[in-house]
PDB file of C-alpha atoms in Angstrom:
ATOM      1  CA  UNK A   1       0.000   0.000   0.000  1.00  0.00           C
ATOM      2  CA  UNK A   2       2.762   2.175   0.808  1.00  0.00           C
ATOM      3  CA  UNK A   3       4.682   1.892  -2.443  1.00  0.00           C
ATOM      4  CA  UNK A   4       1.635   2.766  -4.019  1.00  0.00           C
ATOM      5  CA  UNK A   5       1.414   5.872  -2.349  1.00  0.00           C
ATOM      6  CA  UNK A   6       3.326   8.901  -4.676  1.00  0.00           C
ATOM      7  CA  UNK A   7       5.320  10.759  -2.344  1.00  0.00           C
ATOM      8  CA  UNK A   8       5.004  14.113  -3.659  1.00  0.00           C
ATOM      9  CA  UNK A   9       7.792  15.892  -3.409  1.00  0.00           C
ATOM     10  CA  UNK A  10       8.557  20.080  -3.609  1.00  0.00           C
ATOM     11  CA  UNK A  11      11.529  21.497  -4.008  1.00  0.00           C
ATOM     12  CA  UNK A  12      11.735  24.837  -2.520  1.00  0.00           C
ATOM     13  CA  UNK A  13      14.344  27.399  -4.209  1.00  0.00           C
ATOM     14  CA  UNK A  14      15.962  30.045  -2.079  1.00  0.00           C
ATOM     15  CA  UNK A  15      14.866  33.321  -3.160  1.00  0.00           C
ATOM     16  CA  UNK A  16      17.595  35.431  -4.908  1.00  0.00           C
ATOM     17  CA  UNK A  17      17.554  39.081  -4.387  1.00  0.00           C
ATOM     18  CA  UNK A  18      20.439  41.028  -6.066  1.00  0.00           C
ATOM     19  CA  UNK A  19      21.498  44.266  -4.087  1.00  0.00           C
ATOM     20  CA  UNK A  20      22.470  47.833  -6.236  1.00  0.00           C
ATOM     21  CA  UNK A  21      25.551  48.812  -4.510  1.00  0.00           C
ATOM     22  CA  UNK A  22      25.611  51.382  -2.575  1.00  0.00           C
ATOM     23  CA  UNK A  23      27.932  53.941  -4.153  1.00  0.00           C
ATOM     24  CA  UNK A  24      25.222  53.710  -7.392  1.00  0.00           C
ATOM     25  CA  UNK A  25      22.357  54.604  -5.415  1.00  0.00           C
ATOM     26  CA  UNK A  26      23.632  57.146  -3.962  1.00  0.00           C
ATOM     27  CA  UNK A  27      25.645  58.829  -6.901  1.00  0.00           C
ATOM     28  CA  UNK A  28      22.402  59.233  -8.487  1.00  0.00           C
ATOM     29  CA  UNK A  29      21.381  62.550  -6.608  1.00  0.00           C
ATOM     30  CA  UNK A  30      24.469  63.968  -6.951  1.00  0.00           C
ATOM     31  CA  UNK A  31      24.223  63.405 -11.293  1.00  0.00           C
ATOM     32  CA  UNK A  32      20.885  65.122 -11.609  1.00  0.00           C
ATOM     33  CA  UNK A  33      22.578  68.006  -9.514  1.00  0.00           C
ATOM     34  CA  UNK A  34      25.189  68.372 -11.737  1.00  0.00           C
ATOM     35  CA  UNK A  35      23.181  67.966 -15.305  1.00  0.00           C
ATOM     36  CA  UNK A  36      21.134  70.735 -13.491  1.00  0.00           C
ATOM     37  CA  UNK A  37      23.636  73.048 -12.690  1.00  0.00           C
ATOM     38  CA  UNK A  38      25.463  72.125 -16.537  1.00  0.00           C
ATOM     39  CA  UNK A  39      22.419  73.347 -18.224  1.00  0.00           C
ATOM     40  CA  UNK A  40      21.960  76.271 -16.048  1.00  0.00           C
ATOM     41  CA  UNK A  41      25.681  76.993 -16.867  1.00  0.00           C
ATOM     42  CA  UNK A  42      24.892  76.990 -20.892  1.00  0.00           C
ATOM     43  CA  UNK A  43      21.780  78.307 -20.502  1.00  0.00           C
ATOM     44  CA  UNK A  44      23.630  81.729 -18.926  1.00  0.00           C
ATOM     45  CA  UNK A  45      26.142  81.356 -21.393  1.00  0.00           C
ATOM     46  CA  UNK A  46      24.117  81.272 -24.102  1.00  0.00           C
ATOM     47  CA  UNK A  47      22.134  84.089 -22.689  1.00  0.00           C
ATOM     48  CA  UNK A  48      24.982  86.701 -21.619  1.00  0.00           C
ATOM     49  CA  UNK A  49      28.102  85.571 -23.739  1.00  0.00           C
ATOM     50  CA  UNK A  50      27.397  83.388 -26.837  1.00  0.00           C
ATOM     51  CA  UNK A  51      27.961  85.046 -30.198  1.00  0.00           C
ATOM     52  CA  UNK A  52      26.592  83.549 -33.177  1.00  0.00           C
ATOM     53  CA  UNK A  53      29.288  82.583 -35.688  1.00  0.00           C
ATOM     54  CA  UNK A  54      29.512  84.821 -38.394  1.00  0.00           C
ATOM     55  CA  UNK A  55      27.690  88.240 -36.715  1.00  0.00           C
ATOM     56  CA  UNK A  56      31.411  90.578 -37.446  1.00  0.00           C
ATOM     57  CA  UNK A  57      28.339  92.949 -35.707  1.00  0.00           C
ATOM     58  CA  UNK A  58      28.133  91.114 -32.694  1.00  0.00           C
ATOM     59  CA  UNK A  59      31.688  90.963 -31.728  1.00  0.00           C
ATOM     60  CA  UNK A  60      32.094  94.815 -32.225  1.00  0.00           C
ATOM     61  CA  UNK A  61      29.288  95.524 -30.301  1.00  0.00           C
ATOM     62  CA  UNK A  62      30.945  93.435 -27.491  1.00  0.00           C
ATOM     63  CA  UNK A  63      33.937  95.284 -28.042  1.00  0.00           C
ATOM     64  CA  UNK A  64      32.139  98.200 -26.243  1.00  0.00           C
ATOM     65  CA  UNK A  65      30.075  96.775 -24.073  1.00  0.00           C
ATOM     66  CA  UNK A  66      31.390  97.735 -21.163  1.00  0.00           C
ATOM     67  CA  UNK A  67      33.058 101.636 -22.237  1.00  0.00           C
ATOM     68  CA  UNK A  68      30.114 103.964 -21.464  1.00  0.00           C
ATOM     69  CA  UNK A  69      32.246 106.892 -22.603  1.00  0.00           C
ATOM     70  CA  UNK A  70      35.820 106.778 -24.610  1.00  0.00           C
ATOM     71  CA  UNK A  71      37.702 110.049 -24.048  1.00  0.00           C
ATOM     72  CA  UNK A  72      39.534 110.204 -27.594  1.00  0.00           C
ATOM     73  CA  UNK A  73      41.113 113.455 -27.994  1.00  0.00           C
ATOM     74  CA  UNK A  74      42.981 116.002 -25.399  1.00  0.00           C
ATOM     75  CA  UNK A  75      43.791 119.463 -26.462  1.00  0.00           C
ATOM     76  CA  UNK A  76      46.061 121.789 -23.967  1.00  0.00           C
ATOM     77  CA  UNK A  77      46.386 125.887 -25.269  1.00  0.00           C
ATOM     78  CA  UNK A  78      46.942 129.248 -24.083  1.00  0.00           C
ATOM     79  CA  UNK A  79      43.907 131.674 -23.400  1.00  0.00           C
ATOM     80  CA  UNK A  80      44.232 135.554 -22.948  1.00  0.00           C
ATOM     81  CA  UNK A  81      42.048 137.424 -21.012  1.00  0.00           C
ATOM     82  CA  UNK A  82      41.913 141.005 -19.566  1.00  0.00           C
ATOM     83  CA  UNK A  83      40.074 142.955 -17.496  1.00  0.00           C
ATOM     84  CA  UNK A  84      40.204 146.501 -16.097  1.00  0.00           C
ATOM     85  CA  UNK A  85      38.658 147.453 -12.484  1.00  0.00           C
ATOM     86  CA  UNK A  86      37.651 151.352 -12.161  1.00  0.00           C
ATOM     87  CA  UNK A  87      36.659 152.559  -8.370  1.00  0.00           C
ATOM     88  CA  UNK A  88      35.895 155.918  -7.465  1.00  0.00           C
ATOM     89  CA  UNK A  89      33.585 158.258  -5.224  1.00  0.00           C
ATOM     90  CA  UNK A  90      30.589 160.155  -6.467  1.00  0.00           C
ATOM     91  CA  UNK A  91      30.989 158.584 -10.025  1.00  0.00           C
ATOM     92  CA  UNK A  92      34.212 160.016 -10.495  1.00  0.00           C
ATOM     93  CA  UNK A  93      36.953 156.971 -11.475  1.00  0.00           C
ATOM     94  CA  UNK A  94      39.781 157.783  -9.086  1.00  0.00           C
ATOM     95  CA  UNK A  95      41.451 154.493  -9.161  1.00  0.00           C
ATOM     96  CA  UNK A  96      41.720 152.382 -12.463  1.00  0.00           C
ATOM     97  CA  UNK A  97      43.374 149.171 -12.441  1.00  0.00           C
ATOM     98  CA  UNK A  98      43.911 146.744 -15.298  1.00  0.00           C
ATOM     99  CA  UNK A  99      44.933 142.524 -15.410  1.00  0.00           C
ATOM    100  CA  UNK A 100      45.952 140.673 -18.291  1.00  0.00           C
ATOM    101  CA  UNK A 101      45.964 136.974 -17.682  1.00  0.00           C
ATOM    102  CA  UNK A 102      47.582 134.291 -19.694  1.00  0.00           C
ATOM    103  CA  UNK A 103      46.173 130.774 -18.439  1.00  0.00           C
ATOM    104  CA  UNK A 104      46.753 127.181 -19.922  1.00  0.00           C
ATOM    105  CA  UNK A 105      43.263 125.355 -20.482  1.00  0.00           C
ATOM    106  CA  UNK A 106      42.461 121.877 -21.421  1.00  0.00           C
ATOM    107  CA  UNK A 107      39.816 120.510 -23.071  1.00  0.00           C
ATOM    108  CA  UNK A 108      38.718 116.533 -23.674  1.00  0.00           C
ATOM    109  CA  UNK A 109      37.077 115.215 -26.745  1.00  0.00           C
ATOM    110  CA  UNK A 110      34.861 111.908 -25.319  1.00  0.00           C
ATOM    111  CA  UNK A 111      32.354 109.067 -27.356  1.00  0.00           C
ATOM    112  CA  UNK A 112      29.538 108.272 -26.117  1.00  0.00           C
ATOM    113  CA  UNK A 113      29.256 104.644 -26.413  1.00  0.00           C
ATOM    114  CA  UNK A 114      26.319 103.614 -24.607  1.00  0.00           C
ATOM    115  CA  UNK A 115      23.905 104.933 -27.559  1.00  0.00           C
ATOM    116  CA  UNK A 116      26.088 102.241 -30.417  1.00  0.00           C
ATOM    117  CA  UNK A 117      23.664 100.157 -30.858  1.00  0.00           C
ATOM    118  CA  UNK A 118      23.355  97.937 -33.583  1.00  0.00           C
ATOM    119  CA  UNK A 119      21.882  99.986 -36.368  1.00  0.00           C
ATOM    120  CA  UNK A 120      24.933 101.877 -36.570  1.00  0.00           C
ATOM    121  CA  UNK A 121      27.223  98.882 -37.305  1.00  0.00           C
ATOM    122  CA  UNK A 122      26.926  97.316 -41.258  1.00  0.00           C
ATOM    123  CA  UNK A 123      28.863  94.425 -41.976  1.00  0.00           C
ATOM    124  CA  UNK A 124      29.800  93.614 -45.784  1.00  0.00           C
ATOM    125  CA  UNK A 125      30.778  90.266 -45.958  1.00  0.00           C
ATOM    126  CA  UNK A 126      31.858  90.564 -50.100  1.00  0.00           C
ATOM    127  CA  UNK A 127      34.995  93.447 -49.281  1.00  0.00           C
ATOM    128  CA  UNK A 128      34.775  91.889 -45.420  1.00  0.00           C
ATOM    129  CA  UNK A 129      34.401  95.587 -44.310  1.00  0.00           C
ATOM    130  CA  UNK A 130      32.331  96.968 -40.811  1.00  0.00           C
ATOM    131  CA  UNK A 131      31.309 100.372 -41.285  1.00  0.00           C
ATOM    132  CA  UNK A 132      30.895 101.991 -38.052  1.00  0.00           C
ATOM    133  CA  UNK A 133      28.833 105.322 -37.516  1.00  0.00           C
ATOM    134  CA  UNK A 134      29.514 107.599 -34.317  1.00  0.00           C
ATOM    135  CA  UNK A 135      27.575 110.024 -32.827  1.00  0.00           C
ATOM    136  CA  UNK A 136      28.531 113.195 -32.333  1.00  0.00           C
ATOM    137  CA  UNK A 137      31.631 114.184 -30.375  1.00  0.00           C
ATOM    138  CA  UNK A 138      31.039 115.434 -26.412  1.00  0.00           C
ATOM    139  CA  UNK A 139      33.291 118.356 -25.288  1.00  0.00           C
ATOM    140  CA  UNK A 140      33.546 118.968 -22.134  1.00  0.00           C
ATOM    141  CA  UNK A 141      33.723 121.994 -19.790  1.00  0.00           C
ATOM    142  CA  UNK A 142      37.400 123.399 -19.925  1.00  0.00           C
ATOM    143  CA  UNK A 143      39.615 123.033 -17.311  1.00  0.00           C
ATOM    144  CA  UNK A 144      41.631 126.088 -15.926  1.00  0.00           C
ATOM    145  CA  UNK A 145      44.821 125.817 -14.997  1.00  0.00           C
ATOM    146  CA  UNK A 146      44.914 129.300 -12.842  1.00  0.00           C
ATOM    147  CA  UNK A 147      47.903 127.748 -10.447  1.00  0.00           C
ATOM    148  CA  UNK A 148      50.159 128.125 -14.211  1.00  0.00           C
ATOM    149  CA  UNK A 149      48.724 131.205 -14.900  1.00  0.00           C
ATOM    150  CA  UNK A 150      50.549 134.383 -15.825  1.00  0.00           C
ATOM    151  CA  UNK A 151      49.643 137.896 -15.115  1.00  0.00           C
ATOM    152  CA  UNK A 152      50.385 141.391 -15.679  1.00  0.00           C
ATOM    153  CA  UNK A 153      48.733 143.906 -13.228  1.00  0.00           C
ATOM    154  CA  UNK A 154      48.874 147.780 -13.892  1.00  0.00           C
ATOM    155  CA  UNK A 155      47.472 150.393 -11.733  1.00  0.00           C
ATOM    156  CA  UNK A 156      48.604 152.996  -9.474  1.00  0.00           C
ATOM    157  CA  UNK A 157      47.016 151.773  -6.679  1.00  0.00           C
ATOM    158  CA  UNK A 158      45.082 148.327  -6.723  1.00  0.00           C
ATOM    159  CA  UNK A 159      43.238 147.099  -3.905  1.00  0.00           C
ATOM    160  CA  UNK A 160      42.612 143.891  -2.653  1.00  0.00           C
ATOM    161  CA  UNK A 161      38.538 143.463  -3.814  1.00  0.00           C
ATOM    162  CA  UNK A 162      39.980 145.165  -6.663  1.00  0.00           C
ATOM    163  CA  UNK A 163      42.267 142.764  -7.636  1.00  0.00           C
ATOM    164  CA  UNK A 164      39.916 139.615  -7.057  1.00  0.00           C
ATOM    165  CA  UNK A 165      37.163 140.996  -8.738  1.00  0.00           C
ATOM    166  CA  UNK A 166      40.003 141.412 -11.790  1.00  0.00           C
ATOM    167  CA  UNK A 167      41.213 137.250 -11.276  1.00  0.00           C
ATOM    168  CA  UNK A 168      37.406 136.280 -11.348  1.00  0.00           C
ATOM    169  CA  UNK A 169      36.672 138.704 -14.412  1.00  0.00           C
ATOM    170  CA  UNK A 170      39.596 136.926 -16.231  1.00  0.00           C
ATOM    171  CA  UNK A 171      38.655 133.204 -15.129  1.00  0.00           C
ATOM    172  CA  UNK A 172      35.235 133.841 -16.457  1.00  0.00           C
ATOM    173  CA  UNK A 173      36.318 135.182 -19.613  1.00  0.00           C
ATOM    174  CA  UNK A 174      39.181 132.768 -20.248  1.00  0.00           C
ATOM    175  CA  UNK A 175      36.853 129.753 -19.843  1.00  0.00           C
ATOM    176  CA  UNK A 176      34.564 131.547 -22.785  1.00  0.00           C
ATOM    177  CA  UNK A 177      37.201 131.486 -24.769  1.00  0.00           C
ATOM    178  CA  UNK A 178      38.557 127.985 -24.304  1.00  0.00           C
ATOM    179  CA  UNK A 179      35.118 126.617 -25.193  1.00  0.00           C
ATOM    180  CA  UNK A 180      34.742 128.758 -28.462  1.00  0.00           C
ATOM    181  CA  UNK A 181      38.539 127.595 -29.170  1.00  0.00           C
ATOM    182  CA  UNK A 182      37.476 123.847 -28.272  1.00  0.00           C
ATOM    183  CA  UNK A 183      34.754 124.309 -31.296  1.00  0.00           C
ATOM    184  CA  UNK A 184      37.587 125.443 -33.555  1.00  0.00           C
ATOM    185  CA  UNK A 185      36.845 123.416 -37.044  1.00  0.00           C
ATOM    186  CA  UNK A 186      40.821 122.692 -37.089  1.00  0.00           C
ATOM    187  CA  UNK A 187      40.684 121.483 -33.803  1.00  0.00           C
ATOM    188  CA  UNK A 188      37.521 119.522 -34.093  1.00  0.00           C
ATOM    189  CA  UNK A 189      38.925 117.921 -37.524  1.00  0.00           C
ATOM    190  CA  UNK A 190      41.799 116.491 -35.325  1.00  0.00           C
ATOM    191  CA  UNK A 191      39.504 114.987 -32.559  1.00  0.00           C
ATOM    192  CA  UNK A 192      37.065 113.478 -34.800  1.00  0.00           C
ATOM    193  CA  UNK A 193      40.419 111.788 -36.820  1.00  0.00           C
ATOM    194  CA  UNK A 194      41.455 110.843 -33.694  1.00  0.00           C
ATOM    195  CA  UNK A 195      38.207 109.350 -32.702  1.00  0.00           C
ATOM    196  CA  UNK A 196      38.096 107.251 -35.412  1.00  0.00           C
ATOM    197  CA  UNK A 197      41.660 106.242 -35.467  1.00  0.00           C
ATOM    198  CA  UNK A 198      40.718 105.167 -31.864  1.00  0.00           C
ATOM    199  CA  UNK A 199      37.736 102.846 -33.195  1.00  0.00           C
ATOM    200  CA  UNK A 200      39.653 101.546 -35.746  1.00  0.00           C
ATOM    201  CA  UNK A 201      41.894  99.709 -33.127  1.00  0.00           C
ATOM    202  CA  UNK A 202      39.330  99.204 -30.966  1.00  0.00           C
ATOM    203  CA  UNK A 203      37.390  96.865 -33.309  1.00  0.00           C
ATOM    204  CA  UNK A 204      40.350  95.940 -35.518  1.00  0.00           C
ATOM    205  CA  UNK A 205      41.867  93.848 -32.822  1.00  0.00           C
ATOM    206  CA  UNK A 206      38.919  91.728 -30.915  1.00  0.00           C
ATOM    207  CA  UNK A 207      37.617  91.364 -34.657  1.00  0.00           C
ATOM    208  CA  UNK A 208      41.192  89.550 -35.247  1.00  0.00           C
ATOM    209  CA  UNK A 209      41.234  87.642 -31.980  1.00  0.00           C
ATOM    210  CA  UNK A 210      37.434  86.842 -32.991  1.00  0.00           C
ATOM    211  CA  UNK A 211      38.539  85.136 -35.992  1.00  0.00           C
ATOM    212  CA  UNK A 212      37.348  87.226 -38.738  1.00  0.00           C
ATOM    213  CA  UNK A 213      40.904  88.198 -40.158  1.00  0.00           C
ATOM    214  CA  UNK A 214      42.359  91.536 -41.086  1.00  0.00           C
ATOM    215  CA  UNK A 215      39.424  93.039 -41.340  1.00  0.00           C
ATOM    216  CA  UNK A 216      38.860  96.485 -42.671  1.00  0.00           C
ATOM    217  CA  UNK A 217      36.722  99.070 -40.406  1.00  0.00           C
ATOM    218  CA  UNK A 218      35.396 102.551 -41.928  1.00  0.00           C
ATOM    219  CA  UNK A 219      34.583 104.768 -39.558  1.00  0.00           C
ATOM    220  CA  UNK A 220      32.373 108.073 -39.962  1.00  0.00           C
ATOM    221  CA  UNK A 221      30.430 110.413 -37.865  1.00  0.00           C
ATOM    222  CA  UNK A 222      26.562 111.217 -38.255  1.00  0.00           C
ATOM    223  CA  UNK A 223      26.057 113.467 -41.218  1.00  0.00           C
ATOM    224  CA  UNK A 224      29.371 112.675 -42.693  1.00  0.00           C
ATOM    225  CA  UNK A 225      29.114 110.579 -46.181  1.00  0.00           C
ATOM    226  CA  UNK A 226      29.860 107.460 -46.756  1.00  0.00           C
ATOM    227  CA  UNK A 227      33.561 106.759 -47.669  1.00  0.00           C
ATOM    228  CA  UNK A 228      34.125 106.254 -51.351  1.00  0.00           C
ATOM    229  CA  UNK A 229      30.588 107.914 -52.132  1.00  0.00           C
TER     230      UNK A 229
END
């Protein structure tokens, strides 16, 4: 009876779990921070920095980016001014005094670059040429050098509010003069070649390092005509 009887028989297998290592799971975090922080990093670039290839206009603009103002020009001269000081009683001129004054003045020629935007760059890409158009030369107040000053005083008798009223009579009209001198069309022609002389290697250079070659850069001012029209 027993031999008839099937024994039945199960074979029980031992459950096999494989474990992730350790280092994996936890090196996961720490790869999603870093792809996050790599595409915020391109993102910025891309954003603030990135130039496309091939925009000659791009690079020069970049060039000046961060020049608000370029002072280009400096001129130094010689102003004479003179003054004469009458004092009296009762309207009658008893005392007459007189001041000549020579004084050295300076005066700076400066670009203002925050207003080149792009529509006054044009790149030609057949003669590989940026023309460049500036706006209009700032001249600024001139600057007295009274300490170098030179006078010549004549009077019989000049007193002391005489004699400042004469300085600050001279002062006044020397700085008049230095600012009609600074407008002097000779004097202007230099600052404006200057100014663009000063462009010129401004752009030539980062257009160079940029990889656009020896590049040629024509520079004008508002109003002027184009070069070779």
């Amino acid at each position: 009876m027993a031999d008839d009887l099937k024994r039945s028989e199960r074979t029980v297998a031992p459950e096999v779990q494989q474990d992730r290592p350790l280092a994996r799971v936890q090196a996961v975090p720490w790869l999603i921070v870093i792809v996050l922080l790599a595409a915020i990093a391109w993102l910025g670039w891309r954003a603030f920095f990135y130039q496309e290839e091939g925009d000659p206009v791009g690079s020069a603009m970049l060039a000046f980016e961060k020049q608000n103002s370029l002072t280009v020009f400096s001129s130094r001269f010689e102003v004479v001014a003179e003054s004469v000081d009458r004092r009296g009683v009762l309207n009658i001129d008893l005392l007459e005094s007189r001041q000549a004054a020579i004084i050295p003045a300076t005066v700076e020629y400066r670009l203002d670059l925050s207003s080149m935007d792009r529509d006054r760059f044009a790149w030609d890409a057949g003669s590989e040429t940026l023309s460049v158009v500036l706006p209009a030369l700032r001249i600024s107040r001139p600057n007295l050098d009274e300490a170098a000053q030179t006078t010549f005083t004549e009077g019989t008798y000049v007193t002391r509010d005489a004699s400042t009223d004469l300085a600050r009579n001279n002062s006044q009209q020397a700085e008049r003069k230095a600012a009609v001198f600074a407008k002097n069309p000779e004097v202007l022609a230099l600052a404006r070649q200057a100014a663009k002389d000063a462009v010129r290697q401004n752009l030539a250079i980062p257009l160079q390092i940029a990889g656009y070659g020896d590049v040629t850069v024509a520079v004008r001012f508002d109003g002027e005509a184009t070069p070779g029209n």
